[in-house]
């Protein structure tokens, strides 16, 4: 994708990735969202769509608009081998899951050898009527009603539902809807937009439509990048603040005065007093 998807999904993925899994019906609790780019033989990169570490296993989630064939099966198996290599200290099993625009829910297997079969779990959202869902959402927009987080994520997954539109038009519809919602909360909004942009990048081959969707959802992309960088910097600042608190407490125990601590740690005297007052 043409923006910092890993940063956005890293920051918001644990919260909204959990809701995404619930919609798709993948069981388990996410404890970490992992980087999805794995360099194998320079300059070739292998990139699963999303990688969630759960309490009991690791889930690779792929979005697919074609039937899972033998080449896909090998690719998913290769992703598993790569992640297994990167997380060599983890003993958690790794699963491949596919959210498909055309296949029904099922399990396919890649036969590695006579004694080893690699399962691929395929999921479908065809039980949802996309046209009906679209009407409901548009009615809520016209009535200025609030949206649940599930509804916002469902909007980004419109192309996986049963609909009269082709995939590219369905993704465009998702982009149009998400940009028409007033007072969209920034965190869930950016995650939903990130999913739409990912699907646009994968499935929208028409350059003009791809550009239209990208501009609708991401503006000039700078807005999305700035948001990702801002959230990432906030995480860094929070870690630094916690570290400074520990140093302040330790220096105070050693007999340093508040003014000396503030100068040593390079923080304000007010911050030092606030920490020591707790």
PDB file of C-alpha atoms in Angstrom:
ATOM      1  CA  UNK A   1       0.000   0.000   0.000  1.00  0.00           C
ATOM      2  CA  UNK A   2       1.041   3.577  -0.569  1.00  0.00           C
ATOM      3  CA  UNK A   3       0.912   4.644   3.095  1.00  0.00           C
ATOM      4  CA  UNK A   4       2.170   3.428   6.470  1.00  0.00           C
ATOM      5  CA  UNK A   5      -0.312   0.548   6.833  1.00  0.00           C
ATOM      6  CA  UNK A   6       1.926  -1.387   9.210  1.00  0.00           C
ATOM      7  CA  UNK A   7       2.033   1.553  11.633  1.00  0.00           C
ATOM      8  CA  UNK A   8      -1.735   2.101  11.520  1.00  0.00           C
ATOM      9  CA  UNK A   9      -2.560  -1.590  11.878  1.00  0.00           C
ATOM     10  CA  UNK A  10       0.125  -1.974  14.553  1.00  0.00           C
ATOM     11  CA  UNK A  11      -1.369   0.820  16.653  1.00  0.00           C
ATOM     12  CA  UNK A  12      -5.057   0.094  16.116  1.00  0.00           C
ATOM     13  CA  UNK A  13      -4.920  -3.538  14.990  1.00  0.00           C
ATOM     14  CA  UNK A  14      -5.199  -5.146  18.403  1.00  0.00           C
ATOM     15  CA  UNK A  15      -8.487  -3.377  19.148  1.00  0.00           C
ATOM     16  CA  UNK A  16     -10.144  -3.329  15.749  1.00  0.00           C
ATOM     17  CA  UNK A  17      -8.426  -6.438  14.414  1.00  0.00           C
ATOM     18  CA  UNK A  18     -10.274  -8.257  17.198  1.00  0.00           C
ATOM     19  CA  UNK A  19     -13.599  -6.902  15.931  1.00  0.00           C
ATOM     20  CA  UNK A  20     -12.587  -7.761  12.376  1.00  0.00           C
ATOM     21  CA  UNK A  21     -11.952 -11.363  13.415  1.00  0.00           C
ATOM     22  CA  UNK A  22     -15.321 -11.503  15.172  1.00  0.00           C
ATOM     23  CA  UNK A  23     -17.075 -10.420  11.957  1.00  0.00           C
ATOM     24  CA  UNK A  24     -15.219 -13.082   9.973  1.00  0.00           C
ATOM     25  CA  UNK A  25     -15.844 -15.619  12.776  1.00  0.00           C
ATOM     26  CA  UNK A  26     -12.239 -16.407  13.683  1.00  0.00           C
ATOM     27  CA  UNK A  27     -12.090 -17.356  17.363  1.00  0.00           C
ATOM     28  CA  UNK A  28      -9.412 -16.164  19.792  1.00  0.00           C
ATOM     29  CA  UNK A  29      -7.986 -13.052  21.462  1.00  0.00           C
ATOM     30  CA  UNK A  30      -5.322 -10.933  19.727  1.00  0.00           C
ATOM     31  CA  UNK A  31      -2.328 -10.078  21.894  1.00  0.00           C
ATOM     32  CA  UNK A  32      -0.133  -8.562  19.161  1.00  0.00           C
ATOM     33  CA  UNK A  33      -0.245  -7.452  15.521  1.00  0.00           C
ATOM     34  CA  UNK A  34       2.913  -8.303  13.594  1.00  0.00           C
ATOM     35  CA  UNK A  35       4.801  -6.741  10.733  1.00  0.00           C
ATOM     36  CA  UNK A  36       3.713  -8.335   7.473  1.00  0.00           C
ATOM     37  CA  UNK A  37       6.772  -7.847   5.248  1.00  0.00           C
ATOM     38  CA  UNK A  38       9.391 -10.602   5.212  1.00  0.00           C
ATOM     39  CA  UNK A  39      12.510 -10.219   3.089  1.00  0.00           C
ATOM     40  CA  UNK A  40      13.638 -13.572   1.732  1.00  0.00           C
ATOM     41  CA  UNK A  41      15.906 -13.104  -1.254  1.00  0.00           C
ATOM     42  CA  UNK A  42      16.735  -9.482  -1.863  1.00  0.00           C
ATOM     43  CA  UNK A  43      14.892  -7.626  -3.299  1.00  0.00           C
ATOM     44  CA  UNK A  44      11.880  -9.964  -3.244  1.00  0.00           C
ATOM     45  CA  UNK A  45       9.361  -9.305  -0.481  1.00  0.00           C
ATOM     46  CA  UNK A  46       6.613 -11.641   0.700  1.00  0.00           C
ATOM     47  CA  UNK A  47       3.697  -9.853   2.281  1.00  0.00           C
ATOM     48  CA  UNK A  48       0.661 -11.460   3.911  1.00  0.00           C
ATOM     49  CA  UNK A  49      -2.223  -9.022   4.387  1.00  0.00           C
ATOM     50  CA  UNK A  50      -2.533  -9.221   8.187  1.00  0.00           C
ATOM     51  CA  UNK A  51      -0.751 -11.280  10.851  1.00  0.00           C
ATOM     52  CA  UNK A  52      -2.360 -11.548  14.291  1.00  0.00           C
ATOM     53  CA  UNK A  53      -0.748 -13.304  17.241  1.00  0.00           C
ATOM     54  CA  UNK A  54      -3.458 -14.777  19.468  1.00  0.00           C
ATOM     55  CA  UNK A  55      -3.105 -16.266  22.931  1.00  0.00           C
ATOM     56  CA  UNK A  56      -2.881 -19.801  21.553  1.00  0.00           C
ATOM     57  CA  UNK A  57      -1.807 -19.440  17.891  1.00  0.00           C
ATOM     58  CA  UNK A  58      -0.778 -17.088  15.082  1.00  0.00           C
ATOM     59  CA  UNK A  59      -3.289 -16.231  12.354  1.00  0.00           C
ATOM     60  CA  UNK A  60      -2.378 -15.137   8.827  1.00  0.00           C
ATOM     61  CA  UNK A  61      -5.395 -13.373   7.286  1.00  0.00           C
ATOM     62  CA  UNK A  62      -5.533 -12.995   3.503  1.00  0.00           C
ATOM     63  CA  UNK A  63      -8.139 -11.229   1.370  1.00  0.00           C
ATOM     64  CA  UNK A  64      -8.877 -13.108  -1.857  1.00  0.00           C
ATOM     65  CA  UNK A  65     -11.004 -12.325  -4.926  1.00  0.00           C
ATOM     66  CA  UNK A  66     -10.272 -15.558  -6.815  1.00  0.00           C
ATOM     67  CA  UNK A  67     -10.592 -19.232  -5.948  1.00  0.00           C
ATOM     68  CA  UNK A  68      -7.748 -20.531  -3.813  1.00  0.00           C
ATOM     69  CA  UNK A  69      -5.653 -22.591  -6.230  1.00  0.00           C
ATOM     70  CA  UNK A  70      -2.466 -24.614  -5.870  1.00  0.00           C
ATOM     71  CA  UNK A  71      -0.232 -21.541  -6.227  1.00  0.00           C
ATOM     72  CA  UNK A  72      -2.154 -19.766  -3.474  1.00  0.00           C
ATOM     73  CA  UNK A  73      -1.857 -22.833  -1.254  1.00  0.00           C
ATOM     74  CA  UNK A  74       1.913 -22.891  -1.741  1.00  0.00           C
ATOM     75  CA  UNK A  75       2.123 -19.146  -1.066  1.00  0.00           C
ATOM     76  CA  UNK A  76       0.157 -19.435   2.183  1.00  0.00           C
ATOM     77  CA  UNK A  77       2.326 -22.381   3.258  1.00  0.00           C
ATOM     78  CA  UNK A  78       5.404 -20.308   2.474  1.00  0.00           C
ATOM     79  CA  UNK A  79       4.085 -17.418   4.592  1.00  0.00           C
ATOM     80  CA  UNK A  80       3.728 -19.872   7.459  1.00  0.00           C
ATOM     81  CA  UNK A  81       7.309 -21.083   7.040  1.00  0.00           C
ATOM     82  CA  UNK A  82       8.603 -17.492   6.981  1.00  0.00           C
ATOM     83  CA  UNK A  83       6.720 -16.456  10.104  1.00  0.00           C
ATOM     84  CA  UNK A  84       7.804 -19.650  11.834  1.00  0.00           C
ATOM     85  CA  UNK A  85      11.417 -18.773  10.987  1.00  0.00           C
ATOM     86  CA  UNK A  86      11.100 -15.172  12.207  1.00  0.00           C
ATOM     87  CA  UNK A  87       9.374 -16.251  15.443  1.00  0.00           C
ATOM     88  CA  UNK A  88      11.673 -19.201  16.032  1.00  0.00           C
ATOM     89  CA  UNK A  89      11.251 -19.004  19.833  1.00  0.00           C
ATOM     90  CA  UNK A  90       7.466 -19.222  19.609  1.00  0.00           C
ATOM     91  CA  UNK A  91       5.888 -22.649  19.831  1.00  0.00           C
ATOM     92  CA  UNK A  92       2.463 -21.422  18.749  1.00  0.00           C
ATOM     93  CA  UNK A  93       0.912 -23.102  15.714  1.00  0.00           C
ATOM     94  CA  UNK A  94       0.367 -20.895  12.648  1.00  0.00           C
ATOM     95  CA  UNK A  95      -2.881 -20.921  10.672  1.00  0.00           C
ATOM     96  CA  UNK A  96      -3.776 -19.512   7.255  1.00  0.00           C
ATOM     97  CA  UNK A  97      -7.218 -17.923   6.952  1.00  0.00           C
ATOM     98  CA  UNK A  98      -8.751 -16.446   3.791  1.00  0.00           C
ATOM     99  CA  UNK A  99     -11.682 -14.045   3.525  1.00  0.00           C
ATOM    100  CA  UNK A 100     -13.002 -14.709   0.017  1.00  0.00           C
ATOM    101  CA  UNK A 101     -15.253 -12.658  -2.233  1.00  0.00           C
ATOM    102  CA  UNK A 102     -16.398 -15.763  -4.147  1.00  0.00           C
ATOM    103  CA  UNK A 103     -15.860 -18.984  -2.179  1.00  0.00           C
ATOM    104  CA  UNK A 104     -18.183 -20.367   0.476  1.00  0.00           C
ATOM    105  CA  UNK A 105     -16.951 -21.242   3.955  1.00  0.00           C
ATOM    106  CA  UNK A 106     -14.798 -24.370   3.780  1.00  0.00           C
ATOM    107  CA  UNK A 107     -11.392 -25.821   4.567  1.00  0.00           C
ATOM    108  CA  UNK A 108      -8.940 -26.581   1.787  1.00  0.00           C
ATOM    109  CA  UNK A 109      -5.707 -28.511   2.214  1.00  0.00           C
ATOM    110  CA  UNK A 110      -2.290 -28.288   0.644  1.00  0.00           C
ATOM    111  CA  UNK A 111      -0.692 -31.712   0.603  1.00  0.00           C
ATOM    112  CA  UNK A 112       2.933 -31.090   1.534  1.00  0.00           C
ATOM    113  CA  UNK A 113       3.752 -34.816   1.421  1.00  0.00           C
ATOM    114  CA  UNK A 114       2.023 -38.131   2.096  1.00  0.00           C
ATOM    115  CA  UNK A 115       2.100 -37.531   5.850  1.00  0.00           C
ATOM    116  CA  UNK A 116       1.633 -33.773   6.034  1.00  0.00           C
ATOM    117  CA  UNK A 117      -1.353 -31.658   5.061  1.00  0.00           C
ATOM    118  CA  UNK A 118      -1.547 -27.890   5.498  1.00  0.00           C
ATOM    119  CA  UNK A 119      -5.135 -26.645   6.118  1.00  0.00           C
ATOM    120  CA  UNK A 120      -6.367 -23.301   4.764  1.00  0.00           C
ATOM    121  CA  UNK A 121      -9.539 -21.966   6.376  1.00  0.00           C
ATOM    122  CA  UNK A 122     -11.765 -20.052   3.960  1.00  0.00           C
ATOM    123  CA  UNK A 123     -14.382 -17.617   5.267  1.00  0.00           C
ATOM    124  CA  UNK A 124     -17.309 -15.919   3.554  1.00  0.00           C
ATOM    125  CA  UNK A 125     -19.552 -12.920   4.286  1.00  0.00           C
ATOM    126  CA  UNK A 126     -22.124 -13.868   1.630  1.00  0.00           C
ATOM    127  CA  UNK A 127     -24.733 -14.359   4.360  1.00  0.00           C
ATOM    128  CA  UNK A 128     -24.904 -10.547   4.440  1.00  0.00           C
ATOM    129  CA  UNK A 129     -26.997  -8.816   1.769  1.00  0.00           C
ATOM    130  CA  UNK A 130     -24.711  -6.006   0.627  1.00  0.00           C
ATOM    131  CA  UNK A 131     -27.476  -4.078  -1.161  1.00  0.00           C
ATOM    132  CA  UNK A 132     -29.687  -4.114   1.925  1.00  0.00           C
ATOM    133  CA  UNK A 133     -26.754  -3.191   4.166  1.00  0.00           C
ATOM    134  CA  UNK A 134     -25.911  -0.282   1.827  1.00  0.00           C
ATOM    135  CA  UNK A 135     -29.477   1.042   2.062  1.00  0.00           C
ATOM    136  CA  UNK A 136     -29.462   0.819   5.859  1.00  0.00           C
ATOM    137  CA  UNK A 137     -26.137   2.671   6.101  1.00  0.00           C
ATOM    138  CA  UNK A 138     -27.196   5.423   3.677  1.00  0.00           C
ATOM    139  CA  UNK A 139     -30.425   5.906   5.650  1.00  0.00           C
ATOM    140  CA  UNK A 140     -28.409   6.278   8.873  1.00  0.00           C
ATOM    141  CA  UNK A 141     -26.134   8.836   7.186  1.00  0.00           C
ATOM    142  CA  UNK A 142     -29.143  10.863   6.009  1.00  0.00           C
ATOM    143  CA  UNK A 143     -30.610  10.731   9.525  1.00  0.00           C
ATOM    144  CA  UNK A 144     -27.271  11.684  11.156  1.00  0.00           C
ATOM    145  CA  UNK A 145     -27.371   8.557  13.302  1.00  0.00           C
ATOM    146  CA  UNK A 146     -24.301   7.143  15.038  1.00  0.00           C
ATOM    147  CA  UNK A 147     -22.516   4.043  13.779  1.00  0.00           C
ATOM    148  CA  UNK A 148     -21.204   1.149  15.817  1.00  0.00           C
ATOM    149  CA  UNK A 149     -17.587   0.072  15.367  1.00  0.00           C
ATOM    150  CA  UNK A 150     -18.850  -3.182  13.842  1.00  0.00           C
ATOM    151  CA  UNK A 151     -20.879  -1.265  11.251  1.00  0.00           C
ATOM    152  CA  UNK A 152     -17.870   0.857  10.317  1.00  0.00           C
ATOM    153  CA  UNK A 153     -15.746  -2.241   9.784  1.00  0.00           C
ATOM    154  CA  UNK A 154     -18.568  -3.898   7.836  1.00  0.00           C
ATOM    155  CA  UNK A 155     -18.586  -0.882   5.511  1.00  0.00           C
ATOM    156  CA  UNK A 156     -14.943  -1.558   4.660  1.00  0.00           C
ATOM    157  CA  UNK A 157     -15.810  -5.220   3.894  1.00  0.00           C
ATOM    158  CA  UNK A 158     -18.726  -4.469   1.574  1.00  0.00           C
ATOM    159  CA  UNK A 159     -17.063  -6.191  -1.408  1.00  0.00           C
ATOM    160  CA  UNK A 160     -17.188  -9.547   0.429  1.00  0.00           C
ATOM    161  CA  UNK A 161     -20.962  -9.437   0.872  1.00  0.00           C
ATOM    162  CA  UNK A 162     -23.637 -10.637  -1.534  1.00  0.00           C
ATOM    163  CA  UNK A 163     -24.125  -7.711  -3.911  1.00  0.00           C
ATOM    164  CA  UNK A 164     -25.158  -6.826  -7.470  1.00  0.00           C
ATOM    165  CA  UNK A 165     -21.999  -4.730  -7.888  1.00  0.00           C
ATOM    166  CA  UNK A 166     -18.625  -5.988  -9.066  1.00  0.00           C
ATOM    167  CA  UNK A 167     -15.695  -5.933  -6.617  1.00  0.00           C
ATOM    168  CA  UNK A 168     -14.241  -2.632  -7.795  1.00  0.00           C
ATOM    169  CA  UNK A 169     -17.574  -0.806  -7.588  1.00  0.00           C
ATOM    170  CA  UNK A 170     -18.244  -2.306  -4.146  1.00  0.00           C
ATOM    171  CA  UNK A 171     -14.896  -0.993  -2.876  1.00  0.00           C
ATOM    172  CA  UNK A 172     -15.691   2.415  -4.376  1.00  0.00           C
ATOM    173  CA  UNK A 173     -19.040   2.305  -2.544  1.00  0.00           C
ATOM    174  CA  UNK A 174     -17.163   1.591   0.710  1.00  0.00           C
ATOM    175  CA  UNK A 175     -14.928   4.605   0.073  1.00  0.00           C
ATOM    176  CA  UNK A 176     -17.872   6.877  -0.697  1.00  0.00           C
ATOM    177  CA  UNK A 177     -19.769   5.803   2.418  1.00  0.00           C
ATOM    178  CA  UNK A 178     -16.868   6.089   4.866  1.00  0.00           C
ATOM    179  CA  UNK A 179     -16.051   9.613   3.639  1.00  0.00           C
ATOM    180  CA  UNK A 180     -19.699  10.704   3.989  1.00  0.00           C
ATOM    181  CA  UNK A 181     -19.967   9.804   7.671  1.00  0.00           C
ATOM    182  CA  UNK A 182     -19.847  12.897   9.852  1.00  0.00           C
ATOM    183  CA  UNK A 183     -17.877  12.987  13.110  1.00  0.00           C
ATOM    184  CA  UNK A 184     -16.067   9.748  12.264  1.00  0.00           C
ATOM    185  CA  UNK A 185     -13.776   8.875  15.174  1.00  0.00           C
ATOM    186  CA  UNK A 186     -10.167   9.077  14.071  1.00  0.00           C
ATOM    187  CA  UNK A 187      -8.859   5.716  15.314  1.00  0.00           C
ATOM    188  CA  UNK A 188     -11.623   3.403  14.058  1.00  0.00           C
ATOM    189  CA  UNK A 189     -11.984   5.615  10.972  1.00  0.00           C
ATOM    190  CA  UNK A 190      -8.346   5.206  10.009  1.00  0.00           C
ATOM    191  CA  UNK A 191      -8.448   1.457  10.572  1.00  0.00           C
ATOM    192  CA  UNK A 192     -11.542   1.080   8.353  1.00  0.00           C
ATOM    193  CA  UNK A 193      -9.943   3.335   5.735  1.00  0.00           C
ATOM    194  CA  UNK A 194      -6.772   1.272   5.961  1.00  0.00           C
ATOM    195  CA  UNK A 195      -8.738  -1.886   5.127  1.00  0.00           C
ATOM    196  CA  UNK A 196     -10.420  -0.139   2.178  1.00  0.00           C
ATOM    197  CA  UNK A 197      -7.075   1.064   0.850  1.00  0.00           C
ATOM    198  CA  UNK A 198      -5.596  -2.408   1.231  1.00  0.00           C
ATOM    199  CA  UNK A 199      -8.500  -3.942  -0.722  1.00  0.00           C
ATOM    200  CA  UNK A 200      -8.238  -1.183  -3.325  1.00  0.00           C
ATOM    201  CA  UNK A 201      -4.550  -1.937  -3.763  1.00  0.00           C
ATOM    202  CA  UNK A 202      -5.231  -5.667  -4.157  1.00  0.00           C
ATOM    203  CA  UNK A 203      -8.438  -5.781  -6.183  1.00  0.00           C
ATOM    204  CA  UNK A 204      -8.928  -2.504  -8.112  1.00  0.00           C
ATOM    205  CA  UNK A 205      -6.953  -2.828 -11.349  1.00  0.00           C
ATOM    206  CA  UNK A 206      -8.578   0.139 -13.115  1.00  0.00           C
ATOM    207  CA  UNK A 207      -6.017   2.908 -12.546  1.00  0.00           C
ATOM    208  CA  UNK A 208      -8.560   5.728 -12.654  1.00  0.00           C
ATOM    209  CA  UNK A 209     -10.850   4.063 -10.113  1.00  0.00           C
ATOM    210  CA  UNK A 210      -7.881   3.070  -7.943  1.00  0.00           C
ATOM    211  CA  UNK A 211      -6.766   6.708  -7.870  1.00  0.00           C
ATOM    212  CA  UNK A 212     -10.312   7.897  -7.109  1.00  0.00           C
ATOM    213  CA  UNK A 213     -10.690   5.508  -4.159  1.00  0.00           C
ATOM    214  CA  UNK A 214      -7.234   6.364  -2.810  1.00  0.00           C
ATOM    215  CA  UNK A 215      -7.954  10.084  -2.980  1.00  0.00           C
ATOM    216  CA  UNK A 216     -11.411   9.686  -1.426  1.00  0.00           C
ATOM    217  CA  UNK A 217     -10.247   7.638   1.535  1.00  0.00           C
ATOM    218  CA  UNK A 218      -6.762   8.992   2.082  1.00  0.00           C
ATOM    219  CA  UNK A 219      -7.018  12.492   0.668  1.00  0.00           C
ATOM    220  CA  UNK A 220      -3.502  13.139  -0.575  1.00  0.00           C
ATOM    221  CA  UNK A 221      -2.263  10.283   1.691  1.00  0.00           C
ATOM    222  CA  UNK A 222      -0.397  12.826   3.809  1.00  0.00           C
ATOM    223  CA  UNK A 223      -3.312  12.944   6.271  1.00  0.00           C
ATOM    224  CA  UNK A 224      -3.127   9.195   6.847  1.00  0.00           C
ATOM    225  CA  UNK A 225       0.664   9.199   7.102  1.00  0.00           C
ATOM    226  CA  UNK A 226       0.621  12.087   9.577  1.00  0.00           C
ATOM    227  CA  UNK A 227      -1.921  10.258  11.720  1.00  0.00           C
ATOM    228  CA  UNK A 228       0.185   7.087  11.757  1.00  0.00           C
ATOM    229  CA  UNK A 229       3.339   9.003  12.666  1.00  0.00           C
ATOM    230  CA  UNK A 230       1.522  10.986  15.352  1.00  0.00           C
ATOM    231  CA  UNK A 231       0.179   7.864  17.048  1.00  0.00           C
ATOM    232  CA  UNK A 232       3.593   6.174  16.816  1.00  0.00           C
ATOM    233  CA  UNK A 233       5.284   9.237  18.386  1.00  0.00           C
ATOM    234  CA  UNK A 234       2.673   9.260  21.144  1.00  0.00           C
ATOM    235  CA  UNK A 235       3.626   5.673  22.019  1.00  0.00           C
ATOM    236  CA  UNK A 236       7.310   6.662  22.166  1.00  0.00           C
ATOM    237  CA  UNK A 237       6.527   9.665  24.380  1.00  0.00           C
ATOM    238  CA  UNK A 238       4.463   7.515  26.755  1.00  0.00           C
ATOM    239  CA  UNK A 239       7.326   5.014  27.141  1.00  0.00           C
ATOM    240  CA  UNK A 240       9.801   7.862  27.784  1.00  0.00           C
ATOM    241  CA  UNK A 241       7.502   9.374  30.401  1.00  0.00           C
ATOM    242  CA  UNK A 242       7.240   6.045  32.250  1.00  0.00           C
ATOM    243  CA  UNK A 243      11.022   5.683  32.149  1.00  0.00           C
ATOM    244  CA  UNK A 244      11.482   9.226  33.505  1.00  0.00           C
ATOM    245  CA  UNK A 245       9.052   8.528  36.354  1.00  0.00           C
ATOM    246  CA  UNK A 246      11.114   5.545  37.480  1.00  0.00           C
ATOM    247  CA  UNK A 247      14.349   7.585  37.344  1.00  0.00           C
ATOM    248  CA  UNK A 248      12.745  10.431  39.320  1.00  0.00           C
ATOM    249  CA  UNK A 249      11.551   8.053  42.047  1.00  0.00           C
ATOM    250  CA  UNK A 250      14.975   6.374  42.281  1.00  0.00           C
ATOM    251  CA  UNK A 251      16.831   9.708  42.504  1.00  0.00           C
ATOM    252  CA  UNK A 252      14.423  10.899  45.192  1.00  0.00           C
ATOM    253  CA  UNK A 253      15.129   7.752  47.231  1.00  0.00           C
ATOM    254  CA  UNK A 254      18.836   8.546  46.989  1.00  0.00           C
ATOM    255  CA  UNK A 255      18.303  11.972  48.545  1.00  0.00           C
ATOM    256  CA  UNK A 256      18.306  14.242  45.484  1.00  0.00           C
ATOM    257  CA  UNK A 257      16.225  17.446  45.747  1.00  0.00           C
ATOM    258  CA  UNK A 258      13.405  18.089  43.281  1.00  0.00           C
ATOM    259  CA  UNK A 259      15.364  20.877  41.496  1.00  0.00           C
ATOM    260  CA  UNK A 260      18.375  18.578  41.068  1.00  0.00           C
ATOM    261  CA  UNK A 261      16.183  15.763  39.725  1.00  0.00           C
ATOM    262  CA  UNK A 262      14.480  18.078  37.220  1.00  0.00           C
ATOM    263  CA  UNK A 263      17.842  19.245  35.889  1.00  0.00           C
ATOM    264  CA  UNK A 264      19.291  15.715  35.752  1.00  0.00           C
ATOM    265  CA  UNK A 265      16.326  14.118  34.003  1.00  0.00           C
ATOM    266  CA  UNK A 266      15.670  17.224  31.861  1.00  0.00           C
ATOM    267  CA  UNK A 267      12.018  17.609  32.827  1.00  0.00           C
ATOM    268  CA  UNK A 268      10.018  20.408  34.479  1.00  0.00           C
ATOM    269  CA  UNK A 269       9.974  20.857  38.223  1.00  0.00           C
ATOM    270  CA  UNK A 270       6.170  20.586  38.080  1.00  0.00           C
ATOM    271  CA  UNK A 271       6.467  17.135  36.488  1.00  0.00           C
ATOM    272  CA  UNK A 272       8.899  16.017  39.214  1.00  0.00           C
ATOM    273  CA  UNK A 273       6.610  17.252  41.999  1.00  0.00           C
ATOM    274  CA  UNK A 274       3.607  15.579  40.375  1.00  0.00           C
ATOM    275  CA  UNK A 275       5.428  12.218  40.203  1.00  0.00           C
ATOM    276  CA  UNK A 276       6.689  12.447  43.795  1.00  0.00           C
ATOM    277  CA  UNK A 277       3.251  13.466  45.089  1.00  0.00           C
ATOM    278  CA  UNK A 278       1.718  10.126  44.037  1.00  0.00           C
TER     279      UNK A 278
END
